[in-house]
Tab-separated table of N, CA, C and O in Angstrom:
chain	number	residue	atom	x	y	z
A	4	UNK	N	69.228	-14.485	-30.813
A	4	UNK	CA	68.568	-15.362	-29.859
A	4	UNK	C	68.027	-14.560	-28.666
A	4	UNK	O	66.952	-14.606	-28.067
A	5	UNK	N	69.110	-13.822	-28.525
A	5	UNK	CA	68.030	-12.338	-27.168
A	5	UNK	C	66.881	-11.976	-27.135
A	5	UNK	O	65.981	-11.877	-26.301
A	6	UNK	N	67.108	-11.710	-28.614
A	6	UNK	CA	65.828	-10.535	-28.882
A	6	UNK	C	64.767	-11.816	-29.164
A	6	UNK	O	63.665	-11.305	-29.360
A	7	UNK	N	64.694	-13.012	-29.241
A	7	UNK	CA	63.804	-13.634	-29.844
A	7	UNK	C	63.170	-14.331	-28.090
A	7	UNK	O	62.038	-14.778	-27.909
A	8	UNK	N	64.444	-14.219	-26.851
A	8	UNK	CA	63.904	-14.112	-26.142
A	8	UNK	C	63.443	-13.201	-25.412
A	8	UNK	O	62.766	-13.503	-24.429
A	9	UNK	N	63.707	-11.888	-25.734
A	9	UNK	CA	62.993	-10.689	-25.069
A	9	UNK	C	61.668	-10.484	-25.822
A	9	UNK	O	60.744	-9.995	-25.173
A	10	UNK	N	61.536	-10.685	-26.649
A	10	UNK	CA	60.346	-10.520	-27.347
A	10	UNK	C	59.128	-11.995	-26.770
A	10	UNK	O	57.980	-11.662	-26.477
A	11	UNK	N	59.519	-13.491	-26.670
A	11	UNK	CA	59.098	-13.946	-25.775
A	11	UNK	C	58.588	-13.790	-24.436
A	11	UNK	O	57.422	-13.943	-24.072
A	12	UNK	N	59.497	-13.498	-23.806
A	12	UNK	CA	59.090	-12.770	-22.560
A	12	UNK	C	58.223	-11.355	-22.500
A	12	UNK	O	57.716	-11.045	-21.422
A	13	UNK	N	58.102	-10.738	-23.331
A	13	UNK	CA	57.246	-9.315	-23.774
A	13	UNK	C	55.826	-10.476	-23.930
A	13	UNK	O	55.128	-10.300	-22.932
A	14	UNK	N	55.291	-11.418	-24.719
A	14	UNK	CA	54.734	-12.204	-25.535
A	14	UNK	C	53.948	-12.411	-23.566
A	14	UNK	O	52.927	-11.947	-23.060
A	15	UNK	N	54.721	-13.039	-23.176
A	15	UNK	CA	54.527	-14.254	-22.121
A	15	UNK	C	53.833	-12.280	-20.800
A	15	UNK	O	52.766	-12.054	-20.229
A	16	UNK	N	54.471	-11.866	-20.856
A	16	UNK	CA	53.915	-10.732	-19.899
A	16	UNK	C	52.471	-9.886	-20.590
A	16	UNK	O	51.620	-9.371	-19.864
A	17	UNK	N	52.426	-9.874	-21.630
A	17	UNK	CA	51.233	-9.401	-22.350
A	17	UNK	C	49.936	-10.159	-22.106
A	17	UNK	O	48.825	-9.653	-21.949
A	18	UNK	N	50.311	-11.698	-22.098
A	18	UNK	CA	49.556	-12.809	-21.985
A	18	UNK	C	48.981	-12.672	-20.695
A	18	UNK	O	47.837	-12.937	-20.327
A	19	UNK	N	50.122	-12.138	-19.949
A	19	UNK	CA	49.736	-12.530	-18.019
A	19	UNK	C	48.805	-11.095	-17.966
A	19	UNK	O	47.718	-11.153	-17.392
A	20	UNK	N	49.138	-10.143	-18.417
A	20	UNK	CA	48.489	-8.566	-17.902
A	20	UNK	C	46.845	-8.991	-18.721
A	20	UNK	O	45.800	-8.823	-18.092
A	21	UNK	N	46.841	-9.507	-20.078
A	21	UNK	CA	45.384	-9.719	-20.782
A	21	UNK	C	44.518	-10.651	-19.458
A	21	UNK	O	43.432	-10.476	-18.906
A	22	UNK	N	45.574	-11.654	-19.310
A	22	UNK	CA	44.220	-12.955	-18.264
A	22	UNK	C	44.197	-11.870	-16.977
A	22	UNK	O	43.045	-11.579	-16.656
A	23	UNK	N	45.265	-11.201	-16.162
A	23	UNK	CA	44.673	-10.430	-15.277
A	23	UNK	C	43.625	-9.449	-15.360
A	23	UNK	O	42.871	-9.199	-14.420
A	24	UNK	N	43.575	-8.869	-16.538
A	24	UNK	CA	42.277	-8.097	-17.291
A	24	UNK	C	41.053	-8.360	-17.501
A	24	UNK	O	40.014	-7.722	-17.335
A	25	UNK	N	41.429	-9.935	-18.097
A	25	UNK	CA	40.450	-10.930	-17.760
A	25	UNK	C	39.394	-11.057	-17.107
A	25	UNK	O	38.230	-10.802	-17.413
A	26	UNK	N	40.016	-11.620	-15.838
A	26	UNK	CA	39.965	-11.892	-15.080
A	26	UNK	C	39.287	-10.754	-13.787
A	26	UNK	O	38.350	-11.006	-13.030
A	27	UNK	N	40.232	-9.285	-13.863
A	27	UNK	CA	38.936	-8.457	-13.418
A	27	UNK	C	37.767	-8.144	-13.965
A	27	UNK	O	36.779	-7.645	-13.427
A	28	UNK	N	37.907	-8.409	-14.870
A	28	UNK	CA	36.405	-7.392	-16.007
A	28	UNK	C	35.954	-9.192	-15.518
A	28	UNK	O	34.825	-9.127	-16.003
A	29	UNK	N	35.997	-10.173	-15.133
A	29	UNK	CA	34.932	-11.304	-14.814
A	29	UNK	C	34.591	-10.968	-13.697
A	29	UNK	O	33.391	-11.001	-13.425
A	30	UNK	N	35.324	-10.643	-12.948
A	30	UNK	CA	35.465	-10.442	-11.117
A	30	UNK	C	34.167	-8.902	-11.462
A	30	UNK	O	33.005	-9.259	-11.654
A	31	UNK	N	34.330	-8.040	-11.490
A	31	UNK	CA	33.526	-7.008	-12.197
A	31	UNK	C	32.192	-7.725	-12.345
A	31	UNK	O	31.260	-7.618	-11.548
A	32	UNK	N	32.200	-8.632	-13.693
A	32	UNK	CA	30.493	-8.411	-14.039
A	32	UNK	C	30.293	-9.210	-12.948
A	32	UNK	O	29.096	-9.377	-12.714
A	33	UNK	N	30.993	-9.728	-12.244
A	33	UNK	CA	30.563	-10.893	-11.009
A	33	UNK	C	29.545	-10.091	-10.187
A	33	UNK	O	28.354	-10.216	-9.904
A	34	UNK	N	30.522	-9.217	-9.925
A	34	UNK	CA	30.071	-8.102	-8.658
A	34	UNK	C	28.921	-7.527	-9.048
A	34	UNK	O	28.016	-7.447	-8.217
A	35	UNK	N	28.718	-6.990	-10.442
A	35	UNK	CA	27.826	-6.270	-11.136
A	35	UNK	C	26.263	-6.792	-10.814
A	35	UNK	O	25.231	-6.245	-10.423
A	36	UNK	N	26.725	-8.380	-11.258
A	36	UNK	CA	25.683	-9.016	-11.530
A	36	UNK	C	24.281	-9.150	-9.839
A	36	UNK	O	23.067	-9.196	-9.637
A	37	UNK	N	25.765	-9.158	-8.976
A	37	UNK	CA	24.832	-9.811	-7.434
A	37	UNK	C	24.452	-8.114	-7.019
A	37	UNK	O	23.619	-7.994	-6.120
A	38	UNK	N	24.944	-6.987	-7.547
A	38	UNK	CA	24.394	-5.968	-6.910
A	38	UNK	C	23.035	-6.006	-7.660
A	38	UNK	O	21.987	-5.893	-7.024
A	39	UNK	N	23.045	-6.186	-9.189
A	39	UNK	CA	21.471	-6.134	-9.835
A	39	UNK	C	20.371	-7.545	-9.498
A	39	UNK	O	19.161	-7.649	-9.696
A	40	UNK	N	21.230	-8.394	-8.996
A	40	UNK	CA	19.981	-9.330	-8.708
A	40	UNK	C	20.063	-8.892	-7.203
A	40	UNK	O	19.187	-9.550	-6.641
A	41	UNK	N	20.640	-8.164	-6.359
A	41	UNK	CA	19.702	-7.834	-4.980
A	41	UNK	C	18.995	-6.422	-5.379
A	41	UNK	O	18.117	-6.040	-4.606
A	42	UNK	N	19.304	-5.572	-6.561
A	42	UNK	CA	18.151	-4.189	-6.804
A	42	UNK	C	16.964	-4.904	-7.192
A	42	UNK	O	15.883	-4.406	-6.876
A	43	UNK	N	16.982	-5.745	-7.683
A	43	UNK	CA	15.826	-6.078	-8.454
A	43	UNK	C	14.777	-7.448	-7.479
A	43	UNK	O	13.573	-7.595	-7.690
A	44	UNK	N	15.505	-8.229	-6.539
A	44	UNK	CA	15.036	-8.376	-5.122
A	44	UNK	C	14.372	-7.644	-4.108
A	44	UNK	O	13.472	-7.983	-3.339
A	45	UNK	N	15.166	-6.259	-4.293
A	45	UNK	CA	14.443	-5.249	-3.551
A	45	UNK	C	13.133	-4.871	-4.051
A	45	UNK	O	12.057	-4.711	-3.475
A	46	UNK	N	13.630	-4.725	-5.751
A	46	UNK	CA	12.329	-3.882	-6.400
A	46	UNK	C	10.942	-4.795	-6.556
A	46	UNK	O	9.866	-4.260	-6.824
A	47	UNK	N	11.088	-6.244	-6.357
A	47	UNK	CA	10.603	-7.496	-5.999
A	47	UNK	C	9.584	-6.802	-4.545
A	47	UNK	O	8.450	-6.326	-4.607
A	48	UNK	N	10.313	-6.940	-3.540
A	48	UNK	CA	10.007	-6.373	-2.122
A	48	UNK	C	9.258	-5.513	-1.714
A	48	UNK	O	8.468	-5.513	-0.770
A	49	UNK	N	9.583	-4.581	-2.631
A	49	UNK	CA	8.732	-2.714	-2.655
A	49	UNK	C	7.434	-3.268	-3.181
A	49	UNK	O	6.387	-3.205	-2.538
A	50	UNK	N	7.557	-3.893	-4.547
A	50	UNK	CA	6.313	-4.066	-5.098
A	50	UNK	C	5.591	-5.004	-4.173
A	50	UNK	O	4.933	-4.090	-3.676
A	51	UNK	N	5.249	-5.852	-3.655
A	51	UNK	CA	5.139	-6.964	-2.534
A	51	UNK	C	3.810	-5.756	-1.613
A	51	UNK	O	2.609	-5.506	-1.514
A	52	UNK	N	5.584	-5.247	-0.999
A	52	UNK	CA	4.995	-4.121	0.016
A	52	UNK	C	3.631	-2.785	-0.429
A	52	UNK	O	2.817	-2.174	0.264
A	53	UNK	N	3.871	-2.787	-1.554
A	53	UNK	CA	2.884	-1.368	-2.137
A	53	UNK	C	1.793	-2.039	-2.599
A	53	UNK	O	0.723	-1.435	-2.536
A	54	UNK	N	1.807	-3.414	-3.159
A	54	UNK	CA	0.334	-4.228	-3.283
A	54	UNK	C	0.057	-4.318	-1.857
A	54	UNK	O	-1.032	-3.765	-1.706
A	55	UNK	N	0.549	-4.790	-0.580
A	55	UNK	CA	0.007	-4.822	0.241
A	55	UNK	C	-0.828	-3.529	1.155
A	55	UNK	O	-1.773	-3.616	1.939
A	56	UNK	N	-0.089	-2.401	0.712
A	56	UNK	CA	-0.508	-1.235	0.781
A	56	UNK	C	-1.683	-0.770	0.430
A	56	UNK	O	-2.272	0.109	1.058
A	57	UNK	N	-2.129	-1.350	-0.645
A	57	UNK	CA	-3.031	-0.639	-1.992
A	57	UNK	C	-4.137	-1.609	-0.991
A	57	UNK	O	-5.173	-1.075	-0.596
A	58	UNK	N	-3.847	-2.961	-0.649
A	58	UNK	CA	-5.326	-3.433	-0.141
A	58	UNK	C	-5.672	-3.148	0.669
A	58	UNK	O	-6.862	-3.386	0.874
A	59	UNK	N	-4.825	-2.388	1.779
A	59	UNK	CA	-4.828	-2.022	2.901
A	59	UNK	C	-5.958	-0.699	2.841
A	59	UNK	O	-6.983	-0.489	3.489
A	60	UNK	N	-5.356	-0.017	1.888
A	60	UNK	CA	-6.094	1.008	1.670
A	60	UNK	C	-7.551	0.925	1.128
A	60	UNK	O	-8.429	1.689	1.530
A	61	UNK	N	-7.803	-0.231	0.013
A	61	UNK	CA	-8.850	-0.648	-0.208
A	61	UNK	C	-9.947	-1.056	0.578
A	61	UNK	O	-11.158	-0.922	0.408
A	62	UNK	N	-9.285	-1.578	1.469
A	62	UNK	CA	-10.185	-1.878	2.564
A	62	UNK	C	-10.856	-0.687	3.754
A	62	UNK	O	-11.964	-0.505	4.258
A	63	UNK	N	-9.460	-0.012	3.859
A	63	UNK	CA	-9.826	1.110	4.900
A	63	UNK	C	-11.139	2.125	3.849
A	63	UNK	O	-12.127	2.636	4.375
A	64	UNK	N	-10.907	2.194	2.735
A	64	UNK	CA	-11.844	2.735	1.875
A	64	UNK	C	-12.866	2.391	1.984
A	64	UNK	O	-13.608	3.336	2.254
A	65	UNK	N	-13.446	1.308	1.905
A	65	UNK	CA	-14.510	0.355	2.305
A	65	UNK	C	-14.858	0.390	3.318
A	65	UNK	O	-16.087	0.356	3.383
A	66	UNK	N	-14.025	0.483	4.870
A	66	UNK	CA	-14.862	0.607	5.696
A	66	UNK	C	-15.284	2.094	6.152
A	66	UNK	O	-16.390	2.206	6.679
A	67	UNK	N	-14.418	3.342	5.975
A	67	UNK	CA	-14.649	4.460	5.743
A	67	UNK	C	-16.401	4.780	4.964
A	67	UNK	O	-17.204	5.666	5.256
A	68	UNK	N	-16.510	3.724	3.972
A	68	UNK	CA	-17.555	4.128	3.328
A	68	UNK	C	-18.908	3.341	4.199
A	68	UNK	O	-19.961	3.924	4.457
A	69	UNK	N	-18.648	2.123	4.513
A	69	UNK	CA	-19.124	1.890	5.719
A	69	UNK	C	-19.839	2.450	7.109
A	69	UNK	O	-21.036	2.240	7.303
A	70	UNK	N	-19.156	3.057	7.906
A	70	UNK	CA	-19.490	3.993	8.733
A	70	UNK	C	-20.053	5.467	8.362
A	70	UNK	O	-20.895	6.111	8.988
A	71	UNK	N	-19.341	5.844	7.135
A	71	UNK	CA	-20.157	6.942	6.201
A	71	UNK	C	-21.877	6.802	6.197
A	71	UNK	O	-22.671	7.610	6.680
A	72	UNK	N	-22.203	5.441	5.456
A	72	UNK	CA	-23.514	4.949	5.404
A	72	UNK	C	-24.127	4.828	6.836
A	72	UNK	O	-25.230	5.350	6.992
A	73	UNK	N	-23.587	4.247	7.820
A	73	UNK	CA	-23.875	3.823	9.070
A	73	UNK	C	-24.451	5.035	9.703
A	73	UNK	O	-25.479	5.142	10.371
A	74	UNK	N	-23.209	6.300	9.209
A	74	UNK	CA	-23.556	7.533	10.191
A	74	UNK	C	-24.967	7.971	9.596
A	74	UNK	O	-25.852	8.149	10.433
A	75	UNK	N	-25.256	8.147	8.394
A	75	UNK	CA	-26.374	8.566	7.425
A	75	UNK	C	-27.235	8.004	7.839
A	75	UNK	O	-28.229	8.727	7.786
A	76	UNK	N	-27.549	6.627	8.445
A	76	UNK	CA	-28.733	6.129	8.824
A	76	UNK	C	-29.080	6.190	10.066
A	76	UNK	O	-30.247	6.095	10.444
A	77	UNK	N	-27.781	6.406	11.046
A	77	UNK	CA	-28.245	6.941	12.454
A	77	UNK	C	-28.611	8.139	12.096
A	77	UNK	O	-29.785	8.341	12.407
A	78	UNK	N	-27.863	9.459	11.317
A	78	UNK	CA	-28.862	10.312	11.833
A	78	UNK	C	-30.568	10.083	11.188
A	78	UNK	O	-31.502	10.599	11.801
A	79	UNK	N	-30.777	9.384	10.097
A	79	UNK	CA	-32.032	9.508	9.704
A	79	UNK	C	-32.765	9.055	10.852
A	79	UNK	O	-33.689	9.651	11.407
A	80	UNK	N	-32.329	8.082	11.118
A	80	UNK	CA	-33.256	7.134	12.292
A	80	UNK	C	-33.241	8.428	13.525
A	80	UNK	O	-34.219	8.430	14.272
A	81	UNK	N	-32.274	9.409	13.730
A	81	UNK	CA	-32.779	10.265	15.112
A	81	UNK	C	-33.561	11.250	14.566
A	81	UNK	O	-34.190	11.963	15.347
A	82	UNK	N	-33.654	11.439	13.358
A	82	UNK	CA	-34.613	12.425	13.007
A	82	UNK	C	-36.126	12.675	12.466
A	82	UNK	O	-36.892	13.623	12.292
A	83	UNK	N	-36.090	10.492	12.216
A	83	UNK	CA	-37.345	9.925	12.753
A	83	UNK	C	-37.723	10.103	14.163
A	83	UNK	O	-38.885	10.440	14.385
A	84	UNK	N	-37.156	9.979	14.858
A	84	UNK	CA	-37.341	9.749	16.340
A	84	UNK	C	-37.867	10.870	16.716
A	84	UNK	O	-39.011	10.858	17.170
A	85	UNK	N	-37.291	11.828	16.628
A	85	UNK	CA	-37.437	12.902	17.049
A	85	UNK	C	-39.123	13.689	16.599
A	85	UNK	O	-39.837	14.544	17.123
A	86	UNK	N	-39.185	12.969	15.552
A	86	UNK	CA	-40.637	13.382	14.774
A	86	UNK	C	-41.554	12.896	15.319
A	86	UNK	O	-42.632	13.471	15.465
A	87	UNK	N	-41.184	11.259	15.889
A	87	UNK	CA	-42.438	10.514	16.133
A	87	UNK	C	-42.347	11.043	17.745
A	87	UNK	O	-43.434	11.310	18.258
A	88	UNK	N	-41.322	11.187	18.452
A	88	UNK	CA	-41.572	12.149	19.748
A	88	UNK	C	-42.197	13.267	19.431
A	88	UNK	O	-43.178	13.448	20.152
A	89	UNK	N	-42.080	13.821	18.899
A	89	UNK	CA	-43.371	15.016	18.528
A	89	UNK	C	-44.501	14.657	18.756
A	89	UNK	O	-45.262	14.735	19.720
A	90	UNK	N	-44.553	14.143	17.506
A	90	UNK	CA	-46.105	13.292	16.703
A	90	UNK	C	-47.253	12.861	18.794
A	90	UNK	O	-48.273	13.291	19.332
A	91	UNK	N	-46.252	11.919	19.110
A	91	UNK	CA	-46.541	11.327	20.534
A	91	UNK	C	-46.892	12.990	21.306
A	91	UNK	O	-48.097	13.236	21.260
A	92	UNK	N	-46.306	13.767	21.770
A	92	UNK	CA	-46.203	14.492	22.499
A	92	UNK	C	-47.793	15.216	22.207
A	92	UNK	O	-48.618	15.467	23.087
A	93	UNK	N	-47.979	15.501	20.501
A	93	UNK	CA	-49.450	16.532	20.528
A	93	UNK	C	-49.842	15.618	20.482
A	93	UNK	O	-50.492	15.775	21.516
A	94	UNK	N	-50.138	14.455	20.133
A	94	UNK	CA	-51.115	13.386	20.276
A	94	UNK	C	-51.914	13.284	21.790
A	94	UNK	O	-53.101	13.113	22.070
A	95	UNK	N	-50.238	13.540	22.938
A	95	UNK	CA	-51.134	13.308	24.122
A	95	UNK	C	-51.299	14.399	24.623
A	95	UNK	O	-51.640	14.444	25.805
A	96	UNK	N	-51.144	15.386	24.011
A	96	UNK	CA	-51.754	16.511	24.571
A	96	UNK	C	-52.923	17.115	24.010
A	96	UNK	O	-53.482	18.101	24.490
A	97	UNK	N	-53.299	16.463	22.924
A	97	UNK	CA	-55.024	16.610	22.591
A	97	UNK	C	-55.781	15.516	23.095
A	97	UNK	O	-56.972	15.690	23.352
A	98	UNK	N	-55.271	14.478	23.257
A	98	UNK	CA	-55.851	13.290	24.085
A	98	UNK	C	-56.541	13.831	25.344
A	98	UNK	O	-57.726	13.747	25.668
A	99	UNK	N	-55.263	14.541	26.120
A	99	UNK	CA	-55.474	15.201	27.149
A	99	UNK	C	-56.545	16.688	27.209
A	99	UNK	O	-57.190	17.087	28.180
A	100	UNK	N	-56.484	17.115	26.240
A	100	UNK	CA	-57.740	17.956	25.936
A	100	UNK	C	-58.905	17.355	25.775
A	100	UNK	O	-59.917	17.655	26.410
A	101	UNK	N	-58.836	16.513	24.959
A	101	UNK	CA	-60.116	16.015	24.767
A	101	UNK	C	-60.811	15.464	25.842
A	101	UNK	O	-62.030	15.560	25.982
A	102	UNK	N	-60.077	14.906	26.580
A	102	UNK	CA	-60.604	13.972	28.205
A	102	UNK	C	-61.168	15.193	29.118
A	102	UNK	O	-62.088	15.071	29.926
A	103	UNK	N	-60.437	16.421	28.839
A	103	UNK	CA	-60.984	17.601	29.946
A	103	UNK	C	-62.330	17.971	29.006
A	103	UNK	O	-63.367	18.322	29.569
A	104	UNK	N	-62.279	17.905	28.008
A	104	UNK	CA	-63.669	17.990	27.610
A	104	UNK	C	-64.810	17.329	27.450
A	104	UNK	O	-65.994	17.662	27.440
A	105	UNK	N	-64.246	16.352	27.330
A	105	UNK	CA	-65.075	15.247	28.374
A	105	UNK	C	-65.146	15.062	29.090
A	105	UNK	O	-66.068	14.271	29.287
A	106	UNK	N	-64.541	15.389	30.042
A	106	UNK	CA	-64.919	15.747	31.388
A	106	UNK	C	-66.063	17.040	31.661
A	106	UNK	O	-67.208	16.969	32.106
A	107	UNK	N	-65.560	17.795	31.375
A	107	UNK	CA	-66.292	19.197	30.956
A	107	UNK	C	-67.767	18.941	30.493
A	107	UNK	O	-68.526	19.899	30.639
A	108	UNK	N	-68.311	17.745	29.935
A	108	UNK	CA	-69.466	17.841	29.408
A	108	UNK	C	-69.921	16.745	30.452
A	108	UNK	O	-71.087	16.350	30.463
C-alpha cells in the first residue's frame, strides 16, 4: 500500500512539474508573441517613415530640377540681354555717325 502510495504521489508531482512546464512554455510564447507583434509594429513604422522619405525626396528632386531649368533660362535670358545691349549700343553709335554726317553735308 506504500509503494502504491509513493508511486501516487511521484504520479501527482510529475503532473504538477508537467502543468508548471506548461504553463511556462505558455507564459514564454506569451511573451514571444507581444515582443514580435511590437517588431513588426515597428517594422510597420520604419516602412511608414521611409515612404514618407522617398516622397520627400521626390519632391525635393523635382524642385531641384526646377530651379535647374529656372537657372538655364535666366542665364539664357542675360545672355540675350546682353546681346541686344550690344546690338542697341552700335546701333546708336552709327545712328550717331550718321547724324554727324549729316550734319557734315
Amino acid at each position: 500500500l506504500q509503494a502504491v502510495l509513493d508511486r501516487t504521489k511521484m504520479q501527482v508531482k510529475a503532473a504538477r512539474d508537467d502543468r508548471d512546464r506548461s504553463k511556462a512554455d505558455a507564459e514564454r510564447a506569451i511573451q514571444k508573441r507581444a515582443e514580435l507583434e511590437e517588431k513588426l509594429q515597428a517594422m510597420d513604422d520604419l516602412a511608414l517613415v521611409q515612404e514618407t522619405l522617398e516622397q520627400k525626396a521626390r519632391e525635393l528632386r523635382k524642385k531641384k530640377k526646377e530651379l535647374t531649368d529656372e537657372r538655364k533660362i535666366t542665364k539664357r535670358i542675360r545672355t540675350q540681354l546682353k546681346r541686344l545691349e550690344a546690338k542697341v549700343a552700335t546701333t546708336t553709335k552709327d545712328n550717331q555717325a550718321l547724324t554727324t554726317e549729316k550734319d557734315a553735308l
